[in-house]
mmCIF file of C-alpha atoms in Angstrom:
data_model
loop_
_atom_site.group_PDB
_atom_site.id
_atom_site.type_symbol
_atom_site.label_atom_id
_atom_site.label_comp_id
_atom_site.label_asym_id
_atom_site.label_seq_id
_atom_site.Cartn_x
_atom_site.Cartn_y
_atom_site.Cartn_z
ATOM 1 C CA UNK A 1 -1.131 62.967 2.709
ATOM 2 C CA UNK A 2 -0.438 59.292 1.741
ATOM 3 C CA UNK A 3 -2.010 58.023 -1.722
ATOM 4 C CA UNK A 4 -2.912 54.591 -2.719
ATOM 5 C CA UNK A 5 -0.668 52.489 -5.453
ATOM 6 C CA UNK A 6 -0.760 49.325 -7.062
ATOM 7 C CA UNK A 7 -4.222 49.111 -8.565
ATOM 8 C CA UNK A 8 -4.122 46.948 -11.756
ATOM 9 C CA UNK A 9 -7.819 47.517 -12.649
ATOM 10 C CA UNK A 10 -8.966 51.036 -11.294
ATOM 11 C CA UNK A 11 -8.077 54.531 -11.681
ATOM 12 C CA UNK A 12 -9.195 58.115 -10.599
ATOM 13 C CA UNK A 13 -9.729 59.605 -14.193
ATOM 14 C CA UNK A 14 -10.985 63.246 -13.754
ATOM 15 C CA UNK A 15 -12.796 65.049 -11.141
ATOM 16 C CA UNK A 16 -15.151 68.376 -11.402
ATOM 17 C CA UNK A 17 -18.426 69.606 -10.291
ATOM 18 C CA UNK A 18 -18.900 67.739 -7.304
ATOM 19 C CA UNK A 19 -18.355 64.295 -9.220
ATOM 20 C CA UNK A 20 -15.272 61.812 -9.828
ATOM 21 C CA UNK A 21 -14.913 59.581 -13.057
ATOM 22 C CA UNK A 22 -13.589 56.811 -12.206
ATOM 23 C CA UNK A 23 -12.137 53.216 -14.253
ATOM 24 C CA UNK A 24 -13.402 50.064 -12.234
ATOM 25 C CA UNK A 25 -12.191 47.412 -14.438
ATOM 26 C CA UNK A 26 -13.843 48.090 -18.319
ATOM 27 C CA UNK A 27 -16.537 50.058 -16.707
ATOM 28 C CA UNK A 28 -16.520 53.888 -16.205
ATOM 29 C CA UNK A 29 -18.112 55.047 -13.333
ATOM 30 C CA UNK A 30 -19.037 58.818 -12.240
ATOM 31 C CA UNK A 31 -19.937 59.144 -8.222
ATOM 32 C CA UNK A 32 -20.699 62.145 -6.518
ATOM 33 C CA UNK A 33 -17.928 63.333 -3.719
ATOM 34 C CA UNK A 34 -18.602 66.475 -1.631
ATOM 35 C CA UNK A 35 -14.838 67.236 -1.662
ATOM 36 C CA UNK A 36 -14.988 68.252 -5.660
ATOM 37 C CA UNK A 37 -16.054 71.830 -5.691
ATOM 38 C CA UNK A 38 -13.822 72.546 -8.743
ATOM 39 C CA UNK A 39 -14.895 72.737 -12.122
ATOM 40 C CA UNK A 40 -14.992 70.135 -14.752
ATOM 41 C CA UNK A 41 -12.096 71.419 -17.310
ATOM 42 C CA UNK A 42 -13.214 68.973 -20.370
ATOM 43 C CA UNK A 43 -16.401 66.748 -21.200
ATOM 44 C CA UNK A 44 -16.257 63.055 -20.077
ATOM 45 C CA UNK A 45 -17.277 61.290 -23.349
ATOM 46 C CA UNK A 46 -17.651 57.866 -21.643
ATOM 47 C CA UNK A 47 -20.006 57.352 -18.467
ATOM 48 C CA UNK A 48 -21.053 53.648 -18.471
ATOM 49 C CA UNK A 49 -23.097 54.800 -15.247
ATOM 50 C CA UNK A 50 -23.020 57.406 -12.891
ATOM 51 C CA UNK A 51 -25.018 57.910 -9.246
ATOM 52 C CA UNK A 52 -27.533 60.535 -9.061
ATOM 53 C CA UNK A 53 -28.436 61.779 -5.646
ATOM 54 C CA UNK A 54 -32.154 62.614 -4.685
ATOM 55 C CA UNK A 55 -33.607 65.349 -2.576
ATOM 56 C CA UNK A 56 -34.269 62.693 0.295
ATOM 57 C CA UNK A 57 -30.771 61.810 0.875
ATOM 58 C CA UNK A 58 -30.646 58.724 -1.257
ATOM 59 C CA UNK A 59 -29.718 58.108 -4.611
ATOM 60 C CA UNK A 60 -29.661 55.292 -7.529
ATOM 61 C CA UNK A 61 -27.578 54.325 -10.250
ATOM 62 C CA UNK A 62 -28.422 55.266 -13.762
ATOM 63 C CA UNK A 63 -26.362 53.326 -16.590
ATOM 64 C CA UNK A 64 -26.067 54.656 -19.926
ATOM 65 C CA UNK A 65 -25.005 51.228 -20.939
ATOM 66 C CA UNK A 66 -25.131 47.790 -19.634
ATOM 67 C CA UNK A 67 -23.180 47.073 -16.887
ATOM 68 C CA UNK A 68 -22.816 43.589 -15.235
ATOM 69 C CA UNK A 69 -24.311 42.653 -12.161
ATOM 70 C CA UNK A 70 -20.695 42.286 -10.726
ATOM 71 C CA UNK A 71 -17.645 41.830 -12.176
ATOM 72 C CA UNK A 72 -13.895 41.424 -10.751
ATOM 73 C CA UNK A 73 -10.941 44.008 -10.390
ATOM 74 C CA UNK A 74 -7.428 43.508 -8.797
ATOM 75 C CA UNK A 75 -5.183 45.168 -6.350
ATOM 76 C CA UNK A 76 -1.739 43.593 -7.040
ATOM 77 C CA UNK A 77 -2.848 39.449 -6.484
ATOM 78 C CA UNK A 78 -5.907 40.345 -4.580
ATOM 79 C CA UNK A 79 -9.280 40.052 -6.060
ATOM 80 C CA UNK A 80 -12.407 42.093 -5.431
ATOM 81 C CA UNK A 81 -16.208 41.651 -6.475
ATOM 82 C CA UNK A 82 -17.176 44.721 -7.543
ATOM 83 C CA UNK A 83 -20.821 45.975 -8.609
ATOM 84 C CA UNK A 84 -22.998 48.831 -8.363
ATOM 85 C CA UNK A 85 -24.555 49.001 -4.672
ATOM 86 C CA UNK A 86 -26.465 51.653 -2.773
ATOM 87 C CA UNK A 87 -25.541 54.811 -1.522
ATOM 88 C CA UNK A 88 -23.220 55.087 -4.194
ATOM 89 C CA UNK A 89 -20.639 51.973 -3.045
ATOM 90 C CA UNK A 90 -18.809 49.634 -5.358
ATOM 91 C CA UNK A 91 -18.014 47.149 -2.585
ATOM 92 C CA UNK A 92 -14.219 48.623 -2.246
ATOM 93 C CA UNK A 93 -12.320 52.003 -1.344
ATOM 94 C CA UNK A 94 -9.689 51.955 -3.357
ATOM 95 C CA UNK A 95 -7.625 54.731 -1.266
ATOM 96 C CA UNK A 96 -7.047 52.159 1.416
ATOM 97 C CA UNK A 97 -4.718 50.394 -0.327
ATOM 98 C CA UNK A 98 -2.201 52.736 1.260
ATOM 99 C CA UNK A 99 -2.882 51.457 4.630
ATOM 100 C CA UNK A 100 -3.141 47.718 3.165
ATOM 101 C CA UNK A 101 0.828 48.136 1.833
ATOM 102 C CA UNK A 102 1.885 49.758 5.281
ATOM 103 C CA UNK A 103 0.117 46.752 7.431
ATOM 104 C CA UNK A 104 1.375 43.841 4.983
ATOM 105 C CA UNK A 105 4.900 45.476 5.591
ATOM 106 C CA UNK A 106 4.516 45.619 9.229
ATOM 107 C CA UNK A 107 3.308 41.861 9.469
ATOM 108 C CA UNK A 108 5.748 40.787 6.998
ATOM 109 C CA UNK A 109 8.722 42.205 9.073
ATOM 110 C CA UNK A 110 7.228 40.796 12.512
ATOM 111 C CA UNK A 111 9.173 38.001 14.252
ATOM 112 C CA UNK A 112 6.670 35.529 15.331
ATOM 113 C CA UNK A 113 2.867 34.597 15.058
ATOM 114 C CA UNK A 114 0.735 37.645 13.968
ATOM 115 C CA UNK A 115 -2.918 37.866 14.692
ATOM 116 C CA UNK A 116 -5.193 40.972 13.728
ATOM 117 C CA UNK A 117 -8.552 41.905 14.407
ATOM 118 C CA UNK A 118 -10.293 43.790 11.622
ATOM 119 C CA UNK A 119 -13.264 45.767 12.976
ATOM 120 C CA UNK A 120 -16.151 46.826 10.722
ATOM 121 C CA UNK A 121 -14.165 44.602 8.105
ATOM 122 C CA UNK A 122 -16.829 45.079 5.118
ATOM 123 C CA UNK A 123 -15.775 43.172 2.031
ATOM 124 C CA UNK A 124 -12.394 42.649 3.234
ATOM 125 C CA UNK A 125 -9.452 45.021 1.505
ATOM 126 C CA UNK A 126 -7.533 44.929 4.745
ATOM 127 C CA UNK A 127 -8.481 41.343 5.908
ATOM 128 C CA UNK A 128 -7.455 39.899 2.638
ATOM 129 C CA UNK A 129 -4.084 42.115 2.859
ATOM 130 C CA UNK A 130 -2.933 40.607 6.240
ATOM 131 C CA UNK A 131 -4.064 37.133 5.442
ATOM 132 C CA UNK A 132 -1.692 37.360 2.467
ATOM 133 C CA UNK A 133 1.267 38.895 4.320
ATOM 134 C CA UNK A 134 0.768 35.709 6.430
ATOM 135 C CA UNK A 135 -1.126 36.756 9.325
ATOM 136 C CA UNK A 136 -4.455 35.142 11.026
ATOM 137 C CA UNK A 137 -7.328 37.435 11.178
ATOM 138 C CA UNK A 138 -10.455 37.864 12.888
ATOM 139 C CA UNK A 139 -12.845 39.531 10.539
ATOM 140 C CA UNK A 140 -15.925 41.186 12.153
ATOM 141 C CA UNK A 141 -18.761 43.052 10.096
ATOM 142 C CA UNK A 142 -22.589 44.049 11.205
ATOM 143 C CA UNK A 143 -23.567 42.860 7.627
ATOM 144 C CA UNK A 144 -24.049 39.017 6.951
ATOM 145 C CA UNK A 145 -23.968 40.246 3.170
ATOM 146 C CA UNK A 146 -20.529 42.074 3.231
ATOM 147 C CA UNK A 147 -19.114 38.986 5.284
ATOM 148 C CA UNK A 148 -20.090 36.934 2.526
ATOM 149 C CA UNK A 149 -18.824 39.049 -0.007
ATOM 150 C CA UNK A 150 -15.159 39.040 2.121
ATOM 151 C CA UNK A 151 -15.439 35.265 1.930
ATOM 152 C CA UNK A 152 -15.965 35.080 -2.075
ATOM 153 C CA UNK A 153 -13.235 37.896 -2.457
ATOM 154 C CA UNK A 154 -10.683 35.787 -0.121
ATOM 155 C CA UNK A 155 -11.635 32.722 -2.687
ATOM 156 C CA UNK A 156 -11.117 34.672 -5.521
ATOM 157 C CA UNK A 157 -7.813 35.665 -4.163
ATOM 158 C CA UNK A 158 -6.082 32.410 -3.430
ATOM 159 C CA UNK A 159 -7.145 32.729 0.312
ATOM 160 C CA UNK A 160 -10.052 30.267 0.811
ATOM 161 C CA UNK A 161 -8.000 28.369 3.082
ATOM 162 C CA UNK A 162 -6.333 31.368 4.763
ATOM 163 C CA UNK A 163 -6.654 31.855 8.387
ATOM 164 C CA UNK A 164 -9.287 33.721 8.632
ATOM 165 C CA UNK A 165 -12.488 33.944 11.063
ATOM 166 C CA UNK A 166 -15.888 35.523 9.628
ATOM 167 C CA UNK A 167 -17.967 37.043 12.450
ATOM 168 C CA UNK A 168 -21.157 38.837 11.873
ATOM 169 C CA UNK A 169 -21.619 40.870 14.895
ATOM 170 C CA UNK A 170 -21.798 44.379 16.489
ATOM 171 C CA UNK A 171 -18.153 45.582 16.925
ATOM 172 C CA UNK A 172 -18.641 46.915 20.664
ATOM 173 C CA UNK A 173 -19.920 43.799 21.780
ATOM 174 C CA UNK A 174 -17.634 41.569 20.111
ATOM 175 C CA UNK A 175 -14.711 43.632 21.505
ATOM 176 C CA UNK A 176 -16.235 43.477 24.894
ATOM 177 C CA UNK A 177 -16.160 39.704 25.021
ATOM 178 C CA UNK A 178 -12.821 39.045 23.651
ATOM 179 C CA UNK A 179 -11.587 41.345 26.807
ATOM 180 C CA UNK A 180 -13.473 39.084 28.765
ATOM 181 C CA UNK A 181 -11.764 35.977 26.950
ATOM 182 C CA UNK A 182 -8.584 37.331 27.601
ATOM 183 C CA UNK A 183 -7.396 37.519 24.132
ATOM 184 C CA UNK A 184 -4.932 39.489 22.659
ATOM 185 C CA UNK A 185 -3.787 40.792 18.862
ATOM 186 C CA UNK A 186 -0.904 42.099 17.522
ATOM 187 C CA UNK A 187 -2.756 44.136 14.873
ATOM 188 C CA UNK A 188 -6.078 45.919 15.400
ATOM 189 C CA UNK A 189 -7.709 47.520 12.375
ATOM 190 C CA UNK A 190 -11.105 49.939 12.782
ATOM 191 C CA UNK A 191 -12.348 51.252 9.696
ATOM 192 C CA UNK A 192 -16.144 52.569 11.177
ATOM 193 C CA UNK A 193 -18.900 54.364 9.158
ATOM 194 C CA UNK A 194 -19.856 57.684 10.271
ATOM 195 C CA UNK A 195 -23.240 56.277 11.146
ATOM 196 C CA UNK A 196 -24.587 52.912 11.178
ATOM 197 C CA UNK A 197 -26.494 49.920 12.807
ATOM 198 C CA UNK A 198 -25.274 46.730 14.134
ATOM 199 C CA UNK A 199 -27.438 43.449 13.373
ATOM 200 C CA UNK A 200 -29.656 43.963 16.360
ATOM 201 C CA UNK A 201 -30.296 47.390 15.352
ATOM 202 C CA UNK A 202 -27.716 49.479 17.545
ATOM 203 C CA UNK A 203 -27.062 52.667 16.596
ATOM 204 C CA UNK A 204 -23.650 53.821 15.882
ATOM 205 C CA UNK A 205 -22.721 57.349 15.381
ATOM 206 C CA UNK A 206 -18.684 57.795 15.332
ATOM 207 C CA UNK A 207 -18.140 60.906 17.394
ATOM 208 C CA UNK A 208 -20.205 59.262 20.381
ATOM 209 C CA UNK A 209 -18.743 55.919 20.328
ATOM 210 C CA UNK A 210 -14.934 56.025 19.174
ATOM 211 C CA UNK A 211 -13.384 56.841 21.836
ATOM 212 C CA UNK A 212 -14.701 54.180 24.075
ATOM 213 C CA UNK A 213 -14.055 51.932 21.483
ATOM 214 C CA UNK A 214 -10.248 52.747 20.964
ATOM 215 C CA UNK A 215 -10.045 52.340 24.589
ATOM 216 C CA UNK A 216 -11.562 48.571 24.822
ATOM 217 C CA UNK A 217 -9.314 47.645 21.895
ATOM 218 C CA UNK A 218 -6.524 48.957 23.736
ATOM 219 C CA UNK A 219 -7.169 46.409 26.140
ATOM 220 C CA UNK A 220 -6.543 43.476 23.727
ATOM 221 C CA UNK A 221 -3.135 44.579 23.433
ATOM 222 C CA UNK A 222 0.442 44.055 25.133
ATOM 223 C CA UNK A 223 4.112 44.055 24.536
ATOM 224 C CA UNK A 224 3.945 41.575 21.648
ATOM 225 C CA UNK A 225 1.199 43.974 19.968
ATOM 226 C CA UNK A 226 2.819 45.911 16.548
ATOM 227 C CA UNK A 227 -0.110 48.541 15.343
ATOM 228 C CA UNK A 228 -3.658 49.779 15.826
ATOM 229 C CA UNK A 229 -4.801 51.480 12.784
ATOM 230 C CA UNK A 230 -8.387 53.567 12.378
ATOM 231 C CA UNK A 231 -10.001 55.085 9.578
ATOM 232 C CA UNK A 232 -12.549 58.445 9.665
ATOM 233 C CA UNK A 233 -14.666 59.409 6.873
ATOM 234 C CA UNK A 234 -16.324 61.935 9.076
ATOM 235 C CA UNK A 235 -15.350 65.625 8.396
ATOM 236 C CA UNK A 236 -15.477 66.713 12.022
ATOM 237 C CA UNK A 237 -12.715 64.137 13.050
ATOM 238 C CA UNK A 238 -9.200 65.578 11.745
ATOM 239 C CA UNK A 239 -6.184 63.395 11.905
ATOM 240 C CA UNK A 240 -4.765 65.275 15.072
ATOM 241 C CA UNK A 241 -8.085 64.256 16.792
ATOM 242 C CA UNK A 242 -7.702 60.421 16.297
ATOM 243 C CA UNK A 243 -3.850 60.509 16.737
ATOM 244 C CA UNK A 244 -4.724 62.090 20.343
ATOM 245 C CA UNK A 245 -7.307 59.475 21.159
ATOM 246 C CA UNK A 246 -4.742 56.767 20.037
ATOM 247 C CA UNK A 247 -1.998 58.499 22.276
ATOM 248 C CA UNK A 248 -4.467 58.809 25.318
ATOM 249 C CA UNK A 249 -5.610 54.982 25.035
ATOM 250 C CA UNK A 250 -2.391 52.945 24.024
ATOM 251 C CA UNK A 251 -0.059 52.791 26.871
ATOM 252 C CA UNK A 252 2.448 50.509 25.180
ATOM 253 C CA UNK A 253 5.646 52.100 23.632
ATOM 254 C CA UNK A 254 5.551 53.398 20.192
ATOM 255 C CA UNK A 255 4.854 56.124 17.663
ATOM 256 C CA UNK A 256 1.460 57.675 16.587
ATOM 257 C CA UNK A 257 0.766 59.256 13.179
ATOM 258 C CA UNK A 258 -1.716 60.795 11.897
ATOM 259 C CA UNK A 259 -2.453 62.050 8.257
ATOM 260 C CA UNK A 260 -5.124 62.564 5.286
ATOM 261 C CA UNK A 261 -5.621 59.844 2.721
ATOM 262 C CA UNK A 262 -6.510 60.129 -1.101
ATOM 263 C CA UNK A 263 -6.133 59.067 -4.579
ATOM 264 C CA UNK A 264 -3.908 60.847 -7.321
ATOM 265 C CA UNK A 265 -5.865 61.838 -10.544
ATOM 266 C CA UNK A 266 -4.316 59.855 -13.534
ATOM 267 C CA UNK A 267 -3.512 63.396 -15.268
ATOM 268 C CA UNK A 268 -2.320 66.472 -13.700
ATOM 269 C CA UNK A 269 -1.437 67.151 -9.919
ATOM 270 C CA UNK A 270 -4.646 66.932 -8.530
ATOM 271 C CA UNK A 271 -5.205 64.591 -5.351
ATOM 272 C CA UNK A 272 -8.487 63.786 -4.137
ATOM 273 C CA UNK A 273 -8.717 63.397 -0.191
ATOM 274 C CA UNK A 274 -10.808 60.477 1.056
ATOM 275 C CA UNK A 275 -10.512 60.589 4.693
ATOM 276 C CA UNK A 276 -8.045 60.813 7.263
ATOM 277 C CA UNK A 277 -6.286 57.845 9.454
ATOM 278 C CA UNK A 278 -4.201 57.431 12.454
ATOM 279 C CA UNK A 279 -1.693 54.574 12.969
ATOM 280 C CA UNK A 280 -0.092 53.335 16.151
ATOM 281 C CA UNK A 281 2.947 51.241 15.526
ATOM 282 C CA UNK A 282 5.235 49.743 18.310
ATOM 283 C CA UNK A 283 9.051 51.313 18.264
#
């Protein structure tokens, strides 16, 4: 398992009884996590807000003390807007810092111009990391709101003038148009949700669609390409499954690795699993 490092304003404080206790800047938040099936070993004395699930599958944030409408946190020298959002989200997936570091190293050691396609880009963690490393980035997400938040995060991180194109579109349709245009990327990132809808109401279910998307993205690569990364939060897609799909679709010389990704708890030797990934990288 690989774990995230480099956070200045985030920490996984404790876990137990289906919940995780986290520090997000000045606030301490408790959120549900289905992986936490062990007991809580101590009382959580400070919780500014917690997410309470409802019986219909949704939920809401409950504030024990006033929480700002939004606030800022930093990873290295990248700044993110953070807020209490629906579905227990905060606008950042902190475990992905492990992938951001890997991509930044790949880009930094590459000889020549580096263009990245970031699909399902959300609020832009991977986009900003790649731009900070010197790449030009095409950021694609079906949500206009998340795309605008990525643009704001870029400004806060000193990347307001960086070479980032912000595209609000369905990932499949955008990739198909890029194939017709003959565009090539040195890096391709996919961080798809398990289930979602495109801007036109298109239904996305990861297991049914991811193989074809990987195949289409492979057509946007050539001998200048350096990496492809795919993340999964779907328990049915194990790291080896995703690695197999990369091997079957990418015909270029390179290596495929896959693993779990997680966050180490502040105390003890507990690591909380947060999904998995597969990477293809050129030799």
